[in-house]
PDB file of C-alpha atoms in Angstrom:
ATOM      1  CA  MET A  20      -2.316 -22.434   8.207  1.00  0.00           C
ATOM      2  CA  THR A  21       1.469 -22.111   8.034  1.00  0.00           C
ATOM      3  CA  ILE A  22       2.965 -18.871   6.767  1.00  0.00           C
ATOM      4  CA  GLU A  23       6.622 -18.003   6.190  1.00  0.00           C
ATOM      5  CA  ASN A  24       8.072 -14.602   7.009  1.00  0.00           C
ATOM      6  CA  LEU A  25      10.199 -13.360   4.099  1.00  0.00           C
ATOM      7  CA  SER A  26      11.223  -9.880   5.250  1.00  0.00           C
ATOM      8  CA  VAL A  27      10.813  -7.372   8.086  1.00  0.00           C
ATOM      9  CA  ASN A  28      11.356  -3.612   7.984  1.00  0.00           C
ATOM     10  CA  LYS A  29      10.617  -1.107  10.728  1.00  0.00           C
ATOM     11  CA  SER A  30       8.767   1.953   9.425  1.00  0.00           C
ATOM     12  CA  PHE A  31       7.262   4.924  11.306  1.00  0.00           C
ATOM     13  CA  GLY A  32       7.317   2.966  14.561  1.00  0.00           C
ATOM     14  CA  GLY A  33       5.482   0.012  13.051  1.00  0.00           C
ATOM     15  CA  TRP A  34       6.522  -2.965  10.969  1.00  0.00           C
ATOM     16  CA  HIS A  35       6.303  -3.805   7.293  1.00  0.00           C
ATOM     17  CA  LYS A  36       6.428  -7.559   6.826  1.00  0.00           C
ATOM     18  CA  GLN A  37       6.265  -9.823   3.804  1.00  0.00           C
ATOM     19  CA  TYR A  38       4.962 -13.395   3.980  1.00  0.00           C
ATOM     20  CA  SER A  39       4.307 -16.395   1.773  1.00  0.00           C
ATOM     21  CA  HIS A  40       1.778 -19.167   2.331  1.00  0.00           C
ATOM     22  CA  GLN A  41       0.212 -22.070   0.486  1.00  0.00           C
ATOM     23  CA  SER A  42      -3.190 -20.979  -0.766  1.00  0.00           C
ATOM     24  CA  LYS A  43      -5.882 -23.636  -1.009  1.00  0.00           C
ATOM     25  CA  THR A  44      -8.095 -21.241  -2.934  1.00  0.00           C
ATOM     26  CA  LEU A  45      -5.496 -20.506  -5.619  1.00  0.00           C
ATOM     27  CA  ASN A  46      -3.725 -23.870  -5.519  1.00  0.00           C
ATOM     28  CA  CYS A  47      -0.280 -22.266  -5.346  1.00  0.00           C
ATOM     29  CA  THR A  48       2.117 -20.407  -3.076  1.00  0.00           C
ATOM     30  CA  MET A  49       1.061 -16.788  -2.574  1.00  0.00           C
ATOM     31  CA  ARG A  50       2.836 -13.752  -1.187  1.00  0.00           C
ATOM     32  CA  PHE A  51       1.401 -10.770   0.655  1.00  0.00           C
ATOM     33  CA  ALA A  52       2.691  -7.756   2.553  1.00  0.00           C
ATOM     34  CA  ILE A  53       1.306  -6.291   5.767  1.00  0.00           C
ATOM     35  CA  TYR A  54       2.010  -3.059   7.587  1.00  0.00           C
ATOM     36  CA  LEU A  55       1.372  -3.271  11.332  1.00  0.00           C
ATOM     37  CA  PRO A  56       1.161   0.198  12.935  1.00  0.00           C
ATOM     38  CA  PRO A  57       2.867   0.997  16.270  1.00  0.00           C
ATOM     39  CA  GLN A  58      -0.436   0.794  18.175  1.00  0.00           C
ATOM     40  CA  ILE A  59      -0.191  -2.996  18.238  1.00  0.00           C
ATOM     41  CA  SER A  60       2.680  -2.731  20.744  1.00  0.00           C
ATOM     42  CA  SER A  61       0.148  -1.776  23.431  1.00  0.00           C
ATOM     43  CA  GLY A  62      -1.843  -4.918  22.775  1.00  0.00           C
ATOM     44  CA  SER A  63      -4.531  -3.133  20.776  1.00  0.00           C
ATOM     45  CA  LYS A  64      -6.232  -4.773  17.846  1.00  0.00           C
ATOM     46  CA  VAL A  65      -6.295  -2.513  14.819  1.00  0.00           C
ATOM     47  CA  PRO A  66      -8.596  -2.278  11.781  1.00  0.00           C
ATOM     48  CA  VAL A  67      -7.366  -3.369   8.351  1.00  0.00           C
ATOM     49  CA  LEU A  68      -7.305  -1.730   4.944  1.00  0.00           C
ATOM     50  CA  TYR A  69      -6.913  -4.221   2.092  1.00  0.00           C
ATOM     51  CA  TRP A  70      -5.129  -2.728  -0.917  1.00  0.00           C
ATOM     52  CA  LEU A  71      -5.510  -4.319  -4.359  1.00  0.00           C
ATOM     53  CA  SER A  72      -2.889  -3.348  -6.939  1.00  0.00           C
ATOM     54  CA  GLY A  73      -3.130  -3.004 -10.697  1.00  0.00           C
ATOM     55  CA  LEU A  74      -1.870  -4.775 -13.793  1.00  0.00           C
ATOM     56  CA  THR A  75       1.758  -6.039 -13.663  1.00  0.00           C
ATOM     57  CA  CYS A  76       2.067  -5.146  -9.955  1.00  0.00           C
ATOM     58  CA  THR A  77       2.893  -7.349  -6.956  1.00  0.00           C
ATOM     59  CA  ASP A  78       2.444  -6.865  -3.211  1.00  0.00           C
ATOM     60  CA  GLU A  79       5.455  -4.520  -3.237  1.00  0.00           C
ATOM     61  CA  ASN A  80       4.371  -1.602  -5.430  1.00  0.00           C
ATOM     62  CA  PHE A  81       1.950   0.080  -3.058  1.00  0.00           C
ATOM     63  CA  MET A  82       3.991  -0.461   0.081  1.00  0.00           C
ATOM     64  CA  GLN A  83       7.126   1.020  -1.466  1.00  0.00           C
ATOM     65  CA  LYS A  84       5.717   3.807  -3.648  1.00  0.00           C
ATOM     66  CA  ALA A  85       2.451   5.144  -2.222  1.00  0.00           C
ATOM     67  CA  GLY A  86       3.774   6.898   0.879  1.00  0.00           C
ATOM     68  CA  ALA A  87       0.940   5.434   2.926  1.00  0.00           C
ATOM     69  CA  LEU A  88       2.770   4.008   5.929  1.00  0.00           C
ATOM     70  CA  ARG A  89       3.345   7.314   7.762  1.00  0.00           C
ATOM     71  CA  ILE A  90      -0.377   8.079   7.776  1.00  0.00           C
ATOM     72  CA  ALA A  91      -1.331   4.486   8.585  1.00  0.00           C
ATOM     73  CA  ALA A  92       0.970   4.689  11.605  1.00  0.00           C
ATOM     74  CA  GLN A  93      -0.708   7.886  12.782  1.00  0.00           C
ATOM     75  CA  LEU A  94      -4.203   6.504  12.298  1.00  0.00           C
ATOM     76  CA  GLY A  95      -3.523   3.040  13.696  1.00  0.00           C
ATOM     77  CA  ILE A  96      -4.552   1.144  10.561  1.00  0.00           C
ATOM     78  CA  ALA A  97      -2.979  -2.078   9.322  1.00  0.00           C
ATOM     79  CA  ILE A  98      -2.585  -2.380   5.554  1.00  0.00           C
ATOM     80  CA  VAL A  99      -2.598  -5.722   3.740  1.00  0.00           C
ATOM     81  CA  ALA A 100      -1.443  -5.898   0.107  1.00  0.00           C
ATOM     82  CA  PRO A 101      -1.829  -9.247  -1.660  1.00  0.00           C
ATOM     83  CA  ASP A 102      -0.240 -10.143  -4.972  1.00  0.00           C
ATOM     84  CA  THR A 103      -2.306  -9.507  -8.102  1.00  0.00           C
ATOM     85  CA  SER A 104      -2.561 -13.100  -9.327  1.00  0.00           C
ATOM     86  CA  PRO A 105      -1.554 -16.688  -8.688  1.00  0.00           C
ATOM     87  CA  ARG A 106       2.122 -17.433  -9.361  1.00  0.00           C
ATOM     88  CA  GLY A 107       4.170 -20.540 -10.135  1.00  0.00           C
ATOM     89  CA  ASP A 108       5.584 -22.612 -12.955  1.00  0.00           C
ATOM     90  CA  ASP A 109       2.354 -24.565 -13.391  1.00  0.00           C
ATOM     91  CA  VAL A 110       0.086 -21.504 -13.321  1.00  0.00           C
ATOM     92  CA  ALA A 111      -1.465 -20.599 -16.682  1.00  0.00           C
ATOM     93  CA  ASP A 112      -0.137 -17.430 -18.292  1.00  0.00           C
ATOM     94  CA  ASP A 113      -0.415 -15.312 -21.427  1.00  0.00           C
ATOM     95  CA  GLU A 114       2.130 -13.368 -23.449  1.00  0.00           C
ATOM     96  CA  GLY A 115       0.249 -10.115 -22.857  1.00  0.00           C
ATOM     97  CA  TYR A 116       0.685  -8.052 -19.700  1.00  0.00           C
ATOM     98  CA  ASP A 117      -3.102  -7.768 -19.310  1.00  0.00           C
ATOM     99  CA  LEU A 118      -3.937 -11.480 -18.901  1.00  0.00           C
ATOM    100  CA  GLY A 119      -2.505 -14.224 -16.710  1.00  0.00           C
ATOM    101  CA  LYS A 120       0.211 -13.657 -14.121  1.00  0.00           C
ATOM    102  CA  GLY A 121       0.037 -10.158 -12.716  1.00  0.00           C
ATOM    103  CA  ALA A 122      -3.468  -9.759 -14.154  1.00  0.00           C
ATOM    104  CA  GLY A 123      -5.872 -11.816 -12.053  1.00  0.00           C
ATOM    105  CA  PHE A 124      -8.629  -9.160 -12.242  1.00  0.00           C
ATOM    106  CA  TYR A 125     -10.010 -10.293  -8.857  1.00  0.00           C
ATOM    107  CA  VAL A 126     -12.519 -12.711 -10.413  1.00  0.00           C
ATOM    108  CA  ASN A 127     -13.211 -16.419  -9.999  1.00  0.00           C
ATOM    109  CA  ALA A 128     -12.297 -17.951 -13.345  1.00  0.00           C
ATOM    110  CA  THR A 129     -14.686 -20.536 -14.730  1.00  0.00           C
ATOM    111  CA  GLN A 130     -12.858 -21.382 -17.967  1.00  0.00           C
ATOM    112  CA  ALA A 131      -9.890 -23.704 -18.547  1.00  0.00           C
ATOM    113  CA  PRO A 132      -6.979 -23.416 -18.072  1.00  0.00           C
ATOM    114  CA  TRP A 133      -7.551 -20.434 -15.800  1.00  0.00           C
ATOM    115  CA  ASP A 134     -10.071 -22.080 -13.457  1.00  0.00           C
ATOM    116  CA  ARG A 135      -7.387 -24.242 -11.811  1.00  0.00           C
ATOM    117  CA  HIS A 136      -5.735 -21.268 -10.093  1.00  0.00           C
ATOM    118  CA  TYR A 137      -7.404 -17.953 -10.864  1.00  0.00           C
ATOM    119  CA  HIS A 138      -9.865 -17.469  -8.004  1.00  0.00           C
ATOM    120  CA  MET A 139      -8.636 -14.109  -6.771  1.00  0.00           C
ATOM    121  CA  TYR A 140     -12.136 -13.001  -5.740  1.00  0.00           C
ATOM    122  CA  ASP A 141     -12.494 -15.827  -3.225  1.00  0.00           C
ATOM    123  CA  TYR A 142      -8.916 -15.342  -2.081  1.00  0.00           C
ATOM    124  CA  VAL A 143      -9.390 -11.655  -1.275  1.00  0.00           C
ATOM    125  CA  VAL A 144     -12.877 -11.992   0.190  1.00  0.00           C
ATOM    126  CA  ASN A 145     -12.421 -15.161   2.237  1.00  0.00           C
ATOM    127  CA  GLU A 146      -9.074 -16.930   2.523  1.00  0.00           C
ATOM    128  CA  LEU A 147      -6.727 -13.981   3.005  1.00  0.00           C
ATOM    129  CA  PRO A 148      -8.839 -12.170   5.653  1.00  0.00           C
ATOM    130  CA  GLN A 149      -9.201 -15.421   7.582  1.00  0.00           C
ATOM    131  CA  LEU A 150      -5.433 -15.853   7.537  1.00  0.00           C
ATOM    132  CA  ILE A 151      -4.814 -12.256   8.601  1.00  0.00           C
ATOM    133  CA  LYS A 152      -7.345 -12.485  11.444  1.00  0.00           C
ATOM    134  CA  ALA A 153      -5.846 -15.752  12.716  1.00  0.00           C
ATOM    135  CA  THR A 154      -2.238 -14.513  12.590  1.00  0.00           C
ATOM    136  CA  PHE A 155      -2.149 -10.810  13.439  1.00  0.00           C
ATOM    137  CA  PRO A 156      -3.669  -8.491  16.093  1.00  0.00           C
ATOM    138  CA  VAL A 157      -6.427  -7.069  13.908  1.00  0.00           C
ATOM    139  CA  SER A 158     -10.052  -6.292  14.662  1.00  0.00           C
ATOM    140  CA  ASN A 159     -13.174  -7.220  12.705  1.00  0.00           C
ATOM    141  CA  LYS A 160     -13.260  -3.778  11.060  1.00  0.00           C
ATOM    142  CA  ARG A 161     -12.023  -3.753   7.457  1.00  0.00           C
ATOM    143  CA  ALA A 162     -12.015  -1.462   4.441  1.00  0.00           C
ATOM    144  CA  ILE A 163     -10.822  -2.028   0.889  1.00  0.00           C
ATOM    145  CA  ALA A 164      -9.102   0.089  -1.764  1.00  0.00           C
ATOM    146  CA  GLY A 165      -7.121  -0.304  -4.962  1.00  0.00           C
ATOM    147  CA  HIS A 166      -5.660   1.127  -8.159  1.00  0.00           C
ATOM    148  CA  SER A 167      -6.694   0.523 -11.778  1.00  0.00           C
ATOM    149  CA  MET A 168      -7.383  -3.239 -12.041  1.00  0.00           C
ATOM    150  CA  GLY A 169      -7.236  -3.218  -8.237  1.00  0.00           C
ATOM    151  CA  GLY A 170      -9.681  -0.324  -8.110  1.00  0.00           C
ATOM    152  CA  HIS A 171     -12.049  -2.474 -10.162  1.00  0.00           C
ATOM    153  CA  GLY A 172     -11.467  -5.308  -7.682  1.00  0.00           C
ATOM    154  CA  ALA A 173     -11.999  -3.148  -4.603  1.00  0.00           C
ATOM    155  CA  LEU A 174     -15.224  -1.646  -5.907  1.00  0.00           C
ATOM    156  CA  THR A 175     -16.757  -4.917  -7.070  1.00  0.00           C
ATOM    157  CA  ILE A 176     -15.806  -6.753  -3.884  1.00  0.00           C
ATOM    158  CA  ALA A 177     -17.253  -4.018  -1.654  1.00  0.00           C
ATOM    159  CA  LEU A 178     -20.403  -3.734  -3.761  1.00  0.00           C
ATOM    160  CA  ARG A 179     -20.982  -7.479  -3.572  1.00  0.00           C
ATOM    161  CA  ASN A 180     -20.131  -7.729   0.142  1.00  0.00           C
ATOM    162  CA  PRO A 181     -21.420  -4.529   1.777  1.00  0.00           C
ATOM    163  CA  GLU A 182     -21.633  -6.190   5.185  1.00  0.00           C
ATOM    164  CA  ARG A 183     -17.883  -6.908   5.193  1.00  0.00           C
ATOM    165  CA  TYR A 184     -16.450  -3.432   4.557  1.00  0.00           C
ATOM    166  CA  THR A 185     -16.930  -0.074   6.237  1.00  0.00           C
ATOM    167  CA  SER A 186     -15.751   1.863   3.151  1.00  0.00           C
ATOM    168  CA  VAL A 187     -14.198   1.486  -0.300  1.00  0.00           C
ATOM    169  CA  SER A 188     -11.922   3.701  -2.351  1.00  0.00           C
ATOM    170  CA  ALA A 189     -10.141   3.545  -5.675  1.00  0.00           C
ATOM    171  CA  PHE A 190      -7.606   5.352  -7.792  1.00  0.00           C
ATOM    172  CA  SER A 191      -8.174   5.266 -11.564  1.00  0.00           C
ATOM    173  CA  PRO A 192     -10.420   2.169 -11.424  1.00  0.00           C
ATOM    174  CA  ILE A 193     -11.492   0.155 -14.444  1.00  0.00           C
ATOM    175  CA  SER A 194     -15.081   1.229 -13.856  1.00  0.00           C
ATOM    176  CA  ASN A 195     -16.944  -0.517 -16.669  1.00  0.00           C
ATOM    177  CA  PRO A 196     -14.935  -3.595 -17.776  1.00  0.00           C
ATOM    178  CA  LEU A 197     -17.846  -4.924 -19.846  1.00  0.00           C
ATOM    179  CA  ASN A 198     -17.156  -2.097 -22.260  1.00  0.00           C
ATOM    180  CA  CYS A 199     -13.380  -1.670 -22.379  1.00  0.00           C
ATOM    181  CA  PRO A 200     -10.555  -3.649 -24.040  1.00  0.00           C
ATOM    182  CA  TRP A 201      -8.873  -4.715 -20.792  1.00  0.00           C
ATOM    183  CA  GLY A 202     -12.113  -6.072 -19.366  1.00  0.00           C
ATOM    184  CA  GLU A 203     -13.300  -7.705 -22.565  1.00  0.00           C
ATOM    185  CA  LYS A 204     -10.014  -9.588 -23.009  1.00  0.00           C
ATOM    186  CA  ALA A 205      -9.753 -10.747 -19.387  1.00  0.00           C
ATOM    187  CA  PHE A 206     -13.420 -11.604 -18.892  1.00  0.00           C
ATOM    188  CA  SER A 207     -13.622 -13.530 -22.174  1.00  0.00           C
ATOM    189  CA  ALA A 208     -10.694 -15.678 -21.059  1.00  0.00           C
ATOM    190  CA  TYR A 209     -11.577 -16.108 -17.389  1.00  0.00           C
ATOM    191  CA  LEU A 210     -15.386 -16.158 -17.541  1.00  0.00           C
ATOM    192  CA  GLY A 211     -16.272 -17.235 -21.082  1.00  0.00           C
ATOM    193  CA  LYS A 212     -18.277 -15.610 -23.844  1.00  0.00           C
ATOM    194  CA  ASP A 213     -21.584 -15.199 -21.996  1.00  0.00           C
ATOM    195  CA  ARG A 214     -21.449 -11.490 -21.176  1.00  0.00           C
ATOM    196  CA  ALA A 215     -24.308 -11.861 -18.687  1.00  0.00           C
ATOM    197  CA  THR A 216     -21.873 -13.611 -16.325  1.00  0.00           C
ATOM    198  CA  TRP A 217     -19.522 -10.630 -16.523  1.00  0.00           C
ATOM    199  CA  ARG A 218     -21.959  -8.262 -14.816  1.00  0.00           C
ATOM    200  CA  GLU A 219     -21.175  -9.500 -11.318  1.00  0.00           C
ATOM    201  CA  TYR A 220     -17.635  -8.178 -11.774  1.00  0.00           C
ATOM    202  CA  ASP A 221     -18.534  -4.779 -13.271  1.00  0.00           C
ATOM    203  CA  ALA A 222     -18.579  -1.927 -10.738  1.00  0.00           C
ATOM    204  CA  SER A 223     -20.877   0.268 -12.814  1.00  0.00           C
ATOM    205  CA  GLU A 224     -23.434  -2.506 -13.252  1.00  0.00           C
ATOM    206  CA  LEU A 225     -23.298  -3.393  -9.569  1.00  0.00           C
ATOM    207  CA  MET A 226     -23.517   0.220  -8.407  1.00  0.00           C
ATOM    208  CA  ARG A 227     -26.512   0.900 -10.618  1.00  0.00           C
ATOM    209  CA  ALA A 228     -28.379  -2.024  -9.025  1.00  0.00           C
ATOM    210  CA  ALA A 229     -27.155  -1.481  -5.437  1.00  0.00           C
ATOM    211  CA  THR A 230     -29.603  -1.319  -2.537  1.00  0.00           C
ATOM    212  CA  GLN A 231     -27.010  -1.592   0.268  1.00  0.00           C
ATOM    213  CA  PHE A 232     -24.371   1.112   0.298  1.00  0.00           C
ATOM    214  CA  VAL A 233     -20.705   1.238   1.298  1.00  0.00           C
ATOM    215  CA  PRO A 234     -19.334   4.819   1.221  1.00  0.00           C
ATOM    216  CA  ALA A 235     -17.108   5.127  -1.842  1.00  0.00           C
ATOM    217  CA  LEU A 236     -14.319   7.558  -2.785  1.00  0.00           C
ATOM    218  CA  VAL A 237     -12.700   7.590  -6.234  1.00  0.00           C
ATOM    219  CA  GLU A 238      -9.829   9.698  -7.566  1.00  0.00           C
ATOM    220  CA  GLN A 239      -9.167  10.013 -11.289  1.00  0.00           C
ATOM    221  CA  GLY A 240      -6.437  11.884 -13.116  1.00  0.00           C
ATOM    222  CA  ALA A 241      -7.634  13.944 -16.087  1.00  0.00           C
ATOM    223  CA  SER A 242      -4.336  13.324 -17.915  1.00  0.00           C
ATOM    224  CA  ASP A 243      -4.510   9.552 -17.492  1.00  0.00           C
ATOM    225  CA  ASP A 244      -3.598   7.889 -20.811  1.00  0.00           C
ATOM    226  CA  PHE A 245      -6.179   5.157 -20.133  1.00  0.00           C
ATOM    227  CA  LEU A 246      -9.027   7.475 -19.133  1.00  0.00           C
ATOM    228  CA  THR A 247     -11.247   7.362 -22.211  1.00  0.00           C
ATOM    229  CA  GLU A 248     -10.682   3.874 -23.596  1.00  0.00           C
ATOM    230  CA  GLN A 249     -10.186   1.765 -20.477  1.00  0.00           C
ATOM    231  CA  LEU A 250     -11.339   3.457 -17.258  1.00  0.00           C
ATOM    232  CA  LYS A 251     -14.670   5.135 -18.067  1.00  0.00           C
ATOM    233  CA  PRO A 252     -15.393   6.909 -14.759  1.00  0.00           C
ATOM    234  CA  GLU A 253     -18.446   8.540 -16.328  1.00  0.00           C
ATOM    235  CA  ALA A 254     -20.152   5.126 -16.330  1.00  0.00           C
ATOM    236  CA  LEU A 255     -19.569   4.790 -12.599  1.00  0.00           C
ATOM    237  CA  GLN A 256     -20.892   8.288 -11.904  1.00  0.00           C
ATOM    238  CA  SER A 257     -23.979   7.611 -14.025  1.00  0.00           C
ATOM    239  CA  ALA A 258     -24.613   4.402 -12.076  1.00  0.00           C
ATOM    240  CA  ALA A 259     -24.272   6.210  -8.747  1.00  0.00           C
ATOM    241  CA  ASN A 260     -26.687   8.902  -9.891  1.00  0.00           C
ATOM    242  CA  ALA A 261     -29.219   6.239 -10.893  1.00  0.00           C
ATOM    243  CA  SER A 262     -29.163   4.367  -7.573  1.00  0.00           C
ATOM    244  CA  GLY A 263     -28.384   7.249  -5.225  1.00  0.00           C
ATOM    245  CA  TYR A 264     -25.116   5.601  -4.287  1.00  0.00           C
ATOM    246  CA  PRO A 265     -22.865   7.587  -1.872  1.00  0.00           C
ATOM    247  CA  LEU A 266     -19.996   8.025  -4.327  1.00  0.00           C
ATOM    248  CA  THR A 267     -17.510  10.889  -4.311  1.00  0.00           C
ATOM    249  CA  LEU A 268     -15.616  10.974  -7.615  1.00  0.00           C
ATOM    250  CA  ASN A 269     -12.861  13.581  -7.943  1.00  0.00           C
ATOM    251  CA  LEU A 270     -11.253  14.468 -11.292  1.00  0.00           C
ATOM    252  CA  HIS A 271      -7.783  16.018 -11.002  1.00  0.00           C
ATOM    253  CA  GLU A 272      -6.315  18.089 -13.801  1.00  0.00           C
ATOM    254  CA  GLY A 273      -2.785  17.179 -14.890  1.00  0.00           C
ATOM    255  CA  TYR A 274      -2.511  13.878 -13.010  1.00  0.00           C
ATOM    256  CA  ASP A 275      -1.815  10.570 -14.744  1.00  0.00           C
ATOM    257  CA  HIS A 276      -2.100   6.850 -13.931  1.00  0.00           C
ATOM    258  CA  SER A 277       1.107   6.539 -11.907  1.00  0.00           C
ATOM    259  CA  TYR A 278       2.069   6.262  -8.259  1.00  0.00           C
ATOM    260  CA  TYR A 279       2.930   9.967  -8.382  1.00  0.00           C
ATOM    261  CA  PHE A 280      -0.838  10.418  -8.557  1.00  0.00           C
ATOM    262  CA  ILE A 281      -1.597   7.881  -5.846  1.00  0.00           C
ATOM    263  CA  SER A 282       0.972   9.307  -3.440  1.00  0.00           C
ATOM    264  CA  SER A 283      -0.485  12.800  -3.942  1.00  0.00           C
ATOM    265  CA  PHE A 284      -3.899  11.821  -2.575  1.00  0.00           C
ATOM    266  CA  ILE A 285      -3.375   8.665  -0.481  1.00  0.00           C
ATOM    267  CA  GLU A 286      -3.522  10.560   2.805  1.00  0.00           C
ATOM    268  CA  GLY A 287      -7.068  11.686   2.091  1.00  0.00           C
ATOM    269  CA  HIS A 288      -8.082   8.100   1.336  1.00  0.00           C
ATOM    270  CA  LEU A 289      -6.589   6.755   4.543  1.00  0.00           C
ATOM    271  CA  ARG A 290      -8.355   9.449   6.560  1.00  0.00           C
ATOM    272  CA  PHE A 291     -11.604   8.670   4.722  1.00  0.00           C
ATOM    273  CA  HIS A 292     -11.289   5.015   5.697  1.00  0.00           C
ATOM    274  CA  ALA A 293     -10.266   5.838   9.266  1.00  0.00           C
ATOM    275  CA  GLU A 294     -13.417   7.901   9.705  1.00  0.00           C
ATOM    276  CA  HIS A 295     -15.582   4.929   8.805  1.00  0.00           C
ATOM    277  CA  LEU A 296     -13.449   2.269  10.482  1.00  0.00           C
ATOM    278  CA  ASN A 297     -13.638   4.151  13.777  1.00  0.00           C
ATOM    279  CA  LYS A 298     -17.411   4.443  13.801  1.00  0.00           C
ATOM    280  CA  ALA A 299     -19.139   2.292  16.398  1.00  0.00           C
TER     281      ALA A 299
END
């Protein structure tokens, strides 16, 4: 698979690079960013953390705003940040910020016109990791994390693929999309009106039924404007209690939904993932 390097920046002894490639899964040109820590200079293969961003974001938001690269360099972890949706002139879109471009929701769409391009679940689970493994000096160890819509994506992907990930974490995830406006709008469009098909993309539903566990860490700001209507962390905690899932959910007074929140606690998440990535 051919990829094109778009930019290179040295950071904390490692390299932040941005690439584009033609995605067969999404039927369009996609962009992603990768941070390669300085440990690769010795010929070592490093584990990978996949970061999934939220509504309206691209591959750039996390890399530029989260303050994660210094810690990733110390821990020897590569970070891969894909875009949040398919892009292109022929890709279906919506006037709202919460559907279409920038709002792929990490599902495989089954409804027209979305089903031609919007297969972000398969892209994140299969195509992108295969590309990363074939192109960069990374090991078979991988973890996954995300924010808001990306937190929803990270949790559902890890819950559905526990053999693929050593750990999962999320900031302000959309925890119960079956029962919130963002989820109801996106799932109705992408998946159709049969709500039974939505359950495979709902972290709370999946966690409640889980029998294989991936250690999970979630941070939530108590002053998040979306807390009550959209995010519903209490549903996730209830699901974990029901199944005995190893979830740590931290509620932080005064913090909101922004990257100020993410940057305040990202070091703890990277160290959480490093602990599990480094286990034999």
